[in-house]
Tab-separated table of C-alpha atoms in Angstrom:
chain	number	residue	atom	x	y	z
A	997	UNK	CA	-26.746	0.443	-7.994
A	998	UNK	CA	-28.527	3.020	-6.583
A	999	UNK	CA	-28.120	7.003	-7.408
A	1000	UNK	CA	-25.170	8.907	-5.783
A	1001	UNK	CA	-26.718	11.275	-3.601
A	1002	UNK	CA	-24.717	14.277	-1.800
A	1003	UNK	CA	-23.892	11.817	0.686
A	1004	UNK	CA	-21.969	9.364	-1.614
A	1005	UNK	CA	-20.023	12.238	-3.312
A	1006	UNK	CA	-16.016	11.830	-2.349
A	1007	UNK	CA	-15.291	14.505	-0.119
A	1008	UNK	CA	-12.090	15.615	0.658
A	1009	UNK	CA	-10.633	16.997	4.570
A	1010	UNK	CA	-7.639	16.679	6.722
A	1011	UNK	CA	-7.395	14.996	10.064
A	1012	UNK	CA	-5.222	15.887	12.535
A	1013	UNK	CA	-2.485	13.002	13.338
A	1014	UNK	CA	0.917	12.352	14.558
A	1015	UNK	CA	1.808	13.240	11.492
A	1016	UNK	CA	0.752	16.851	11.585
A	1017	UNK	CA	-2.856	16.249	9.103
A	1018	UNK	CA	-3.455	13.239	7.222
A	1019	UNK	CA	-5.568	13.744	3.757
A	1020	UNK	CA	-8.722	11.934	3.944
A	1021	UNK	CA	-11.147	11.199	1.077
A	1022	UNK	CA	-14.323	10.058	2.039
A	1023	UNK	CA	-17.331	8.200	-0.035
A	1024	UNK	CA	-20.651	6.756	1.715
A	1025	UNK	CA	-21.934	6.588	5.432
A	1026	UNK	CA	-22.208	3.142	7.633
A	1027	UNK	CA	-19.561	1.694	9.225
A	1028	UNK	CA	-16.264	2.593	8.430
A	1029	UNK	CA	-13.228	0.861	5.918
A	1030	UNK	CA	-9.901	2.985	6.026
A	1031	UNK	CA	-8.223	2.242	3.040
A	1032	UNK	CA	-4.127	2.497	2.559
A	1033	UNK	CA	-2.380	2.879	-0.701
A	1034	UNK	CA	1.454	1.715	-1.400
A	1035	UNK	CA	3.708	3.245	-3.115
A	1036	UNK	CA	4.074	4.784	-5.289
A	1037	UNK	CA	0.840	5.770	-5.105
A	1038	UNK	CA	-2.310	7.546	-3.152
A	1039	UNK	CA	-5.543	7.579	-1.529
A	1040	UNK	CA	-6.953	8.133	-5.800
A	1041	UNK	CA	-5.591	3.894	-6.106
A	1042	UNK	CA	-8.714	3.028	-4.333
A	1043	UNK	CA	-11.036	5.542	-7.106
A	1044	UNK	CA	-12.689	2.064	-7.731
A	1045	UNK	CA	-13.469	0.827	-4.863
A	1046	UNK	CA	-14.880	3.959	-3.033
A	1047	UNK	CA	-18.108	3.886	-4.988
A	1048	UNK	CA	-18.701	0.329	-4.772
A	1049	UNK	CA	-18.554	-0.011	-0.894
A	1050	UNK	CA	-20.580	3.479	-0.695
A	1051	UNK	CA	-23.079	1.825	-2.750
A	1052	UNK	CA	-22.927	-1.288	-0.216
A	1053	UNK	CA	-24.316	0.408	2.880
A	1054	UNK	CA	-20.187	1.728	3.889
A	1055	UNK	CA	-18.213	4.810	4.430
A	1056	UNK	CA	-14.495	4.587	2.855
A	1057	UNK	CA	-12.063	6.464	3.766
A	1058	UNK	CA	-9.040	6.511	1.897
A	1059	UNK	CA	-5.847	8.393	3.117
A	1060	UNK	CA	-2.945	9.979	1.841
A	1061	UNK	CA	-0.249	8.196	3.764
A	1062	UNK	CA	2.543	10.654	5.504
A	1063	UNK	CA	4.648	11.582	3.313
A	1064	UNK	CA	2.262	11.442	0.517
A	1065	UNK	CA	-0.434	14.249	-1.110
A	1066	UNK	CA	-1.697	16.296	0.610
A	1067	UNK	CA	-0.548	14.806	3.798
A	1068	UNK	CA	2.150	16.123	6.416
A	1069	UNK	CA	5.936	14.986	5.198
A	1070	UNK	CA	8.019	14.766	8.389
A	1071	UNK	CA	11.663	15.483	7.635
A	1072	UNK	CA	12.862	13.138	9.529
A	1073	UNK	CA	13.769	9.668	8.252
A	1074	UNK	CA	12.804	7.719	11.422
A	1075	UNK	CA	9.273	9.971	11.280
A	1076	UNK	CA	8.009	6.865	8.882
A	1077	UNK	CA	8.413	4.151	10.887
A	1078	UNK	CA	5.197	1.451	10.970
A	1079	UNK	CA	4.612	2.672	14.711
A	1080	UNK	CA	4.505	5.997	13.549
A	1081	UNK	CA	1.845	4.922	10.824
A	1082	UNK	CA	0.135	2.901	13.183
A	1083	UNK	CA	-1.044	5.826	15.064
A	1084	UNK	CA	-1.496	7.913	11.984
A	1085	UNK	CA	-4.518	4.919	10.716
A	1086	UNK	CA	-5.846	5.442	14.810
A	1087	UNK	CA	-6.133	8.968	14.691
A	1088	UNK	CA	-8.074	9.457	11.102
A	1089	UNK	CA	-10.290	7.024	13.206
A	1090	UNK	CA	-10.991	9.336	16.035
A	1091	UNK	CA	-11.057	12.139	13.898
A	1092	UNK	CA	-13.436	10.690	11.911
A	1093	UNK	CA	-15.552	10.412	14.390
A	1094	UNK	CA	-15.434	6.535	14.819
A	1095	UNK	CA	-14.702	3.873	17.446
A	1096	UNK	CA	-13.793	1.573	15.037
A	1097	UNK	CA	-12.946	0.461	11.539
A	1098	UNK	CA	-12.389	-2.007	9.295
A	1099	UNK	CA	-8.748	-1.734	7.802
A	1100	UNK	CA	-7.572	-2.211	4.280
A	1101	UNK	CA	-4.306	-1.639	2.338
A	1102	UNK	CA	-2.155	-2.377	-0.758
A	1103	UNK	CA	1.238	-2.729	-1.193
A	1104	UNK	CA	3.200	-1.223	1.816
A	1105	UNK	CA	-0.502	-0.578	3.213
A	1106	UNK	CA	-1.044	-4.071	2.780
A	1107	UNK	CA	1.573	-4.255	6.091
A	1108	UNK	CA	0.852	-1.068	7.664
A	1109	UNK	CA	-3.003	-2.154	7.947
A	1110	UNK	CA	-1.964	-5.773	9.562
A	1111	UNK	CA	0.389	-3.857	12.034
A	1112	UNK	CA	-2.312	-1.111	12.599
A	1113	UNK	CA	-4.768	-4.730	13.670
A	1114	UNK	CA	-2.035	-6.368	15.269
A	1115	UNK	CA	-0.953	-3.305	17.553
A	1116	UNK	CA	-4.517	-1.731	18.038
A	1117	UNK	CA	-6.974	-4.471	17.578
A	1118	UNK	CA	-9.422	-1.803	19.716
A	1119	UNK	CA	-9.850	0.253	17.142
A	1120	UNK	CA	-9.375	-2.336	14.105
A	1121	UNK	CA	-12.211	-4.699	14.301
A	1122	UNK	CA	-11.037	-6.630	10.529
A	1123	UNK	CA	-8.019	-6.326	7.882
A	1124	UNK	CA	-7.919	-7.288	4.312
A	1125	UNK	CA	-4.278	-7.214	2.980
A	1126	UNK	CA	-3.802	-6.592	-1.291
A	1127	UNK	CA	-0.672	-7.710	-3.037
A	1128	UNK	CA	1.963	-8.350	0.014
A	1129	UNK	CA	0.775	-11.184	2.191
A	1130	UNK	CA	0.935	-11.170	6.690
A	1131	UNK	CA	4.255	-12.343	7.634
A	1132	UNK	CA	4.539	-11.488	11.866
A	1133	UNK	CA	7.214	-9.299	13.180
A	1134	UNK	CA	10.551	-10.914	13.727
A	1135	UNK	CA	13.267	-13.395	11.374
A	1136	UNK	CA	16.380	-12.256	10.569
A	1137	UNK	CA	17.301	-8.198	10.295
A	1138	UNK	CA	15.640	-7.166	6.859
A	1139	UNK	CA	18.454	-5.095	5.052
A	1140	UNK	CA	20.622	-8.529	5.845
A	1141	UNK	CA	18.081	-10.720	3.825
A	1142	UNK	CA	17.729	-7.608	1.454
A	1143	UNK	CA	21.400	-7.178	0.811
A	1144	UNK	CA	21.949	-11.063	-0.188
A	1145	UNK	CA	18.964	-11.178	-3.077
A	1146	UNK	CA	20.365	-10.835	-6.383
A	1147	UNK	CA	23.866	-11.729	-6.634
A	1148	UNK	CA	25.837	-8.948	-8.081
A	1149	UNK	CA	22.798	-7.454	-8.608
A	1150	UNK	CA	20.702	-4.999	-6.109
A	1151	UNK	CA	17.277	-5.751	-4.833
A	1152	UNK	CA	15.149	-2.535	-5.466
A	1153	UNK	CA	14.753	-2.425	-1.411
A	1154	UNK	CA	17.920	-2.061	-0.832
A	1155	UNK	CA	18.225	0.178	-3.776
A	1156	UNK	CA	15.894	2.652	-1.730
A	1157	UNK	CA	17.646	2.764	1.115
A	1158	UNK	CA	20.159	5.873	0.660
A	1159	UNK	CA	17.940	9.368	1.364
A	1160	UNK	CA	18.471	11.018	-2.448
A	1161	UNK	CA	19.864	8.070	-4.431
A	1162	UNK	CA	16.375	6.675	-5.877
A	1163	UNK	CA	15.377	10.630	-5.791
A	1164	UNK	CA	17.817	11.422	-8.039
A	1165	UNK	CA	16.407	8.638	-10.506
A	1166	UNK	CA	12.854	9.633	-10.599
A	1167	UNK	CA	12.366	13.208	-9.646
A	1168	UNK	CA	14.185	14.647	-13.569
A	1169	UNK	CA	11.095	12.590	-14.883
A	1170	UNK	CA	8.210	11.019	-12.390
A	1171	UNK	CA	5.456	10.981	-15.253
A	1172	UNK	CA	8.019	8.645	-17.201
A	1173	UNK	CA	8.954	7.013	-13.990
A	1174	UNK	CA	5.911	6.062	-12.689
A	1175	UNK	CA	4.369	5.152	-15.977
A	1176	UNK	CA	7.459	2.435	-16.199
A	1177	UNK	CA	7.095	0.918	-12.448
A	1178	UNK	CA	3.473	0.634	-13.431
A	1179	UNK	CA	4.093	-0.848	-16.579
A	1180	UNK	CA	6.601	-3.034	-15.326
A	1181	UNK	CA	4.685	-4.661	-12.700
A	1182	UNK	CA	1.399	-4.904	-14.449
A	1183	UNK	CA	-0.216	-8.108	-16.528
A	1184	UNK	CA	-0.083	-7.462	-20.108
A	1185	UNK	CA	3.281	-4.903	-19.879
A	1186	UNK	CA	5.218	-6.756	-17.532
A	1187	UNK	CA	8.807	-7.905	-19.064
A	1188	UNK	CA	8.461	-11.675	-20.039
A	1189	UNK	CA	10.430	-14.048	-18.124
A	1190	UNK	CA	13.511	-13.792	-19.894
A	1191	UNK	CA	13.900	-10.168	-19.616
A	1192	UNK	CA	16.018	-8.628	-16.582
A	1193	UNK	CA	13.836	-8.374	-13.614
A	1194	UNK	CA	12.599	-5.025	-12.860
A	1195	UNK	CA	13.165	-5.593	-9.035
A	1196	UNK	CA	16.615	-5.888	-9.103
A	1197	UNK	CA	19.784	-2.902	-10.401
A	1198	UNK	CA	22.387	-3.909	-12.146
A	1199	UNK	CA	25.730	-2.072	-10.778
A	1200	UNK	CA	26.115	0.885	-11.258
A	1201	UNK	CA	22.787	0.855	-12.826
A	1202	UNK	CA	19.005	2.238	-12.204
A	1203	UNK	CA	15.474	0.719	-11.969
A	1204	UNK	CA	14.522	2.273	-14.852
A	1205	UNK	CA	16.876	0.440	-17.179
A	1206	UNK	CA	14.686	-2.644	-16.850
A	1207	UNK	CA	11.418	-1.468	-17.509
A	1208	UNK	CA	9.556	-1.953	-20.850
A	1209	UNK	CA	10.625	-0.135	-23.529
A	1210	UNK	CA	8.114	1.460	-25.881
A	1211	UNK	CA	6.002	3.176	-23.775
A	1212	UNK	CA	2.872	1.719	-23.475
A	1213	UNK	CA	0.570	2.037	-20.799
A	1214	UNK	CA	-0.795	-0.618	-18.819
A	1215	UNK	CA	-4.852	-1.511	-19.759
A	1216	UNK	CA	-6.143	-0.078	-16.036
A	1217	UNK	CA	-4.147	3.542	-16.586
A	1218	UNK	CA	-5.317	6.385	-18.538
A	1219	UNK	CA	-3.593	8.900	-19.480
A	1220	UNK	CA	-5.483	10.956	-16.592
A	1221	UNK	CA	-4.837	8.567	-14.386
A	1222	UNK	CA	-1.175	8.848	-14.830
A	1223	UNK	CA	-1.322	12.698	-14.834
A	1224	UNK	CA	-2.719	12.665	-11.375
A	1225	UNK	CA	-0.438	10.250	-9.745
A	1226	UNK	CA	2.575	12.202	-11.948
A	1227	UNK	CA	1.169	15.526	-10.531
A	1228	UNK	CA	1.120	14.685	-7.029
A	1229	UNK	CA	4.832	13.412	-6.717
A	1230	UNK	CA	5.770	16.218	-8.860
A	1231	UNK	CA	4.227	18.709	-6.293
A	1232	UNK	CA	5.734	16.659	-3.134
A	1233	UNK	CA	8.736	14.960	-4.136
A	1234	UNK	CA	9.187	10.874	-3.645
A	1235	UNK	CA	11.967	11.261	-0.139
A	1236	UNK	CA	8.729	10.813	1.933
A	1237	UNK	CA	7.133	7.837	-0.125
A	1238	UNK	CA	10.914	6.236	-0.083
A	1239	UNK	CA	11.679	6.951	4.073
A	1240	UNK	CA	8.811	4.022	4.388
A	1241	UNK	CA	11.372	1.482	2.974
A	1242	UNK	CA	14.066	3.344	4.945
A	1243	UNK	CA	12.589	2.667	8.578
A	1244	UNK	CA	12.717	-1.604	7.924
A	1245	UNK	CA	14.855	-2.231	10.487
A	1246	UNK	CA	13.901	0.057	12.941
A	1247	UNK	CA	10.240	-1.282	12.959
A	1248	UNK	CA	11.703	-4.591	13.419
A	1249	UNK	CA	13.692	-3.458	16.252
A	1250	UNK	CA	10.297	-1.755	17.045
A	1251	UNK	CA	8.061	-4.490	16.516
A	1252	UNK	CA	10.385	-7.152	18.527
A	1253	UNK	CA	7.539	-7.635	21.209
A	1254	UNK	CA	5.000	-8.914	18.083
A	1255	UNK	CA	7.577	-11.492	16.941
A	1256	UNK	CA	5.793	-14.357	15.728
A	1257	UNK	CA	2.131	-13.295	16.540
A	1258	UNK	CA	-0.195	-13.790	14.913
A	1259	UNK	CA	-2.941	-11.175	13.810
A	1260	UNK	CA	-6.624	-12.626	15.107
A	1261	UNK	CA	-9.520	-10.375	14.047
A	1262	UNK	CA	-11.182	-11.211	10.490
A	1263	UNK	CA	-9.233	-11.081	7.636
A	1264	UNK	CA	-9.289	-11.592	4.083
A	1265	UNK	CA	-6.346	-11.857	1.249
A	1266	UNK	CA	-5.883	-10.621	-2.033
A	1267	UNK	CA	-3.084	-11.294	-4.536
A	1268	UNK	CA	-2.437	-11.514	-8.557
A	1269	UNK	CA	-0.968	-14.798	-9.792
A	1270	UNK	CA	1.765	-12.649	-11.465
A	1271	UNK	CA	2.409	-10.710	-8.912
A	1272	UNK	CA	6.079	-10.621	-7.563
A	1273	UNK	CA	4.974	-9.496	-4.481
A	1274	UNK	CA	2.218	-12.633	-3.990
A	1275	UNK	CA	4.464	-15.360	-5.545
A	1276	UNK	CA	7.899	-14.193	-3.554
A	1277	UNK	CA	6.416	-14.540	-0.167
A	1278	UNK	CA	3.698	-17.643	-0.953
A	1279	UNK	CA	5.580	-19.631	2.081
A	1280	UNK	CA	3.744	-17.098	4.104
A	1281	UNK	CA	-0.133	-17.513	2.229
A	1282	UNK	CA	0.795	-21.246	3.435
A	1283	UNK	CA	1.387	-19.979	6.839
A	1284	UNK	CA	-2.013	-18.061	7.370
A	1285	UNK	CA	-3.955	-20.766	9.348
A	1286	UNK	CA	-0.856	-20.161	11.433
A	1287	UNK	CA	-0.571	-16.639	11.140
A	1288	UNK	CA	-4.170	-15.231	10.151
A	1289	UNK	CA	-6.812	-17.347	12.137
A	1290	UNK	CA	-9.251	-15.489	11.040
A	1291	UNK	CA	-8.718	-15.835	7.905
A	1292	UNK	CA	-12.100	-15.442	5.621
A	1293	UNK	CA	-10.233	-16.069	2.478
A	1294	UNK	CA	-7.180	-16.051	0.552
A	1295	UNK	CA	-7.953	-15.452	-3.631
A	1296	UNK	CA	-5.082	-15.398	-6.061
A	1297	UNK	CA	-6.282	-13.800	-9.219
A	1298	UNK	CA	-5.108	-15.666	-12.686
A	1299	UNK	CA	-3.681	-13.145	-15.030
A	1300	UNK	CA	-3.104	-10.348	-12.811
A	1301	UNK	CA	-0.248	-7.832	-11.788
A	1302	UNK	CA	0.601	-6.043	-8.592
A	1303	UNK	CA	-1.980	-3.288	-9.019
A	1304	UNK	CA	-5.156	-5.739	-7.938
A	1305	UNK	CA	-7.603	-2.960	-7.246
A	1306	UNK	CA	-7.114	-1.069	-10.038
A	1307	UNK	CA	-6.297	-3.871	-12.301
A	1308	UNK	CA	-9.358	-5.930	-11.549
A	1309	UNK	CA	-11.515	-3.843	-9.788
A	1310	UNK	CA	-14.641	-5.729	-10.276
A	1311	UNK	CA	-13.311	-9.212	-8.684
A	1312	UNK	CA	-11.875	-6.777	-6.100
A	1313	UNK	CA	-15.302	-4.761	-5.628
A	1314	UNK	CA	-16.998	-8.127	-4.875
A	1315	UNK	CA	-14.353	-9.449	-2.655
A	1316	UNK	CA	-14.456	-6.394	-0.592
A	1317	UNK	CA	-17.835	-6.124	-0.129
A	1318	UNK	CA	-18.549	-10.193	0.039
A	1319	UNK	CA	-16.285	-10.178	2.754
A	1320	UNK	CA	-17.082	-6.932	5.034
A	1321	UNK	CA	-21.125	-8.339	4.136
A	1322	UNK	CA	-19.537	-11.705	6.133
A	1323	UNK	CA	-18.424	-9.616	9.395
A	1324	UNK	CA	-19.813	-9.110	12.824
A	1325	UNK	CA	-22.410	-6.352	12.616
A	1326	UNK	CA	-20.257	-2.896	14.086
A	1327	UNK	CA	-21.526	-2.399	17.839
């Protein structure tokens, strides 16, 4: 691996958006890979992979979604909506100084960066998608399917979807907080099998009630790590993080247009075998010749979590750059 020169340094500016600025962290020169963190996380989930593609002849990019860091937070609950996000990813584009990009996201980015291709395949020339797999626009409202998971129990979704409620959970303690979603969703810490799922509240109950007990952290977070993710939602608050999951069924009233297309430019998949998120929606990794023609690849990693990047960066590093080494040369 070659030397980092000033040039592969991670530098750090804000972009104007739709969003007021959106927090950009940049690594590398060539053609450009916007990467999107989920929640609850930020552009630092990608601290892996923005040396790797630097050294590989790219420039990443990886925002602060609205909402998070040291991006704008909108008051307004309907201000996160995936159209609104959509032209968020566009303008860090522009103000980048690009034409185009490739796209990549985990988690809820995972989604925003196939809508972002999907609704502006002009500026988004490929998508790879970590963690939640492409399902198109359109099936039944989501807080109805939301609302009859679990029984008695609630599905974390629609756990979110009061403004405050999940606030009032986290915010006395988001170090503890975040080091037990982590934990709880990560190989090696996850509950086993017969333990209460961590995805579902029991009545009355709260998320944190189901994850591990003890403390320990999960092999891919340090104690750093942790204090940086901790420090940022301590400085911002989690209400803009959570209005994402608040704004499901106005994007697909939004999105009604897109139902059932299909998203066409090169893509590429990326999902743990353990993941909830990967093995919950594997009807639609059967779907992609369907719904991703374009599909390079889809890899399910044995033994891992929900975090794939930071969990296995290396198998993620050469994924990445296999891949965007596969794609049409940038005009």
């Amino acid at each position: 691996m070659p030397q980092a020169g000033e040039q592969d340094r991670m530098t750090h500016r804000l972009v104007d958006s739709p969003a007021g600025r959106t927090h950009v962290v940049e690594q590398g020169s060539g053609p450009l890979v916007l990467l999107v963190h989920g929640f609850p996380e930020s552009w630092y989930s990608w601290r892996h992979q923005m040396p790797a593609l630097a050294a590989a002849g790219y420039r990443a990019a990886a925002i602060d979604v609205r909402g998070y860091g040291r991006s704008s937070r909108p008051h307004a609950v309907e201000a996160y909506r995936m159209r609104e996000l959509v032209a968020d990813n566009a303008a860090v584009v522009e103000g980048l100084g690009e034409r185009s990009a490739v796209i990549a996201g985990h988690d809820w980015g995972a989604p925003i960066a196939a809508t972002s291709a999907l609704l502006r395949p002009d500026v988004f020339r490929a998508v790879a998608m970590l963690s939640v797999p492409y399902t198109p626009p359109g099936g039944p409202r989501p807080s109805e399917v939301f609302a009859g998971m679990g029984g008695e129990e609630e599905f974390y979704v629609s756990y979110f979807q009061r403004p405050g409620r999940a606030e009032a959970e986290i915010e006395p303690d988001v170090r503890g907080w975040l080091a037990g979603i982590y934990a709880a969703l990560s190989a090696g810490t996850m509950p086993g099998p017969d333990a209460p799922d961590p995805h579902f509240v029991s009545p009355g109950g709260t998320m944190r009630e189901r994850f591990p007990a003890g403390g320990e952290l999960p092999a891919w977070l340090s104690e750093a790590d942790l204090d940086f993710y901790a420090g940022e939602f301590e400085r911002t608050g989690l209400t803009g993080a959570l209005n994402r999951y608040r704004n499901m069924d106005r994007d697909w009233e939004d999105l009604a247009e897109f139902r059932g297309a299909p998203v066409t430019q090169p893509s590429l998949f990326v999902g743990g075998a353990m993941d909830a998120s990967t093995t919950w929606m594997s009807g639609a990794v059967k779907e992609f010749p369907t719904t991703l023609p374009g599909l390079s690849g889809a890899h399910i990693l044995d033994g891992c979590g929900h975090w794939v990047q930071q969990e296995r960066p290396g198998e993620t590093n050469r994924l990445l750059t296999g891949w965007l080494a596969s794609l049409p040369q940038q005009r």
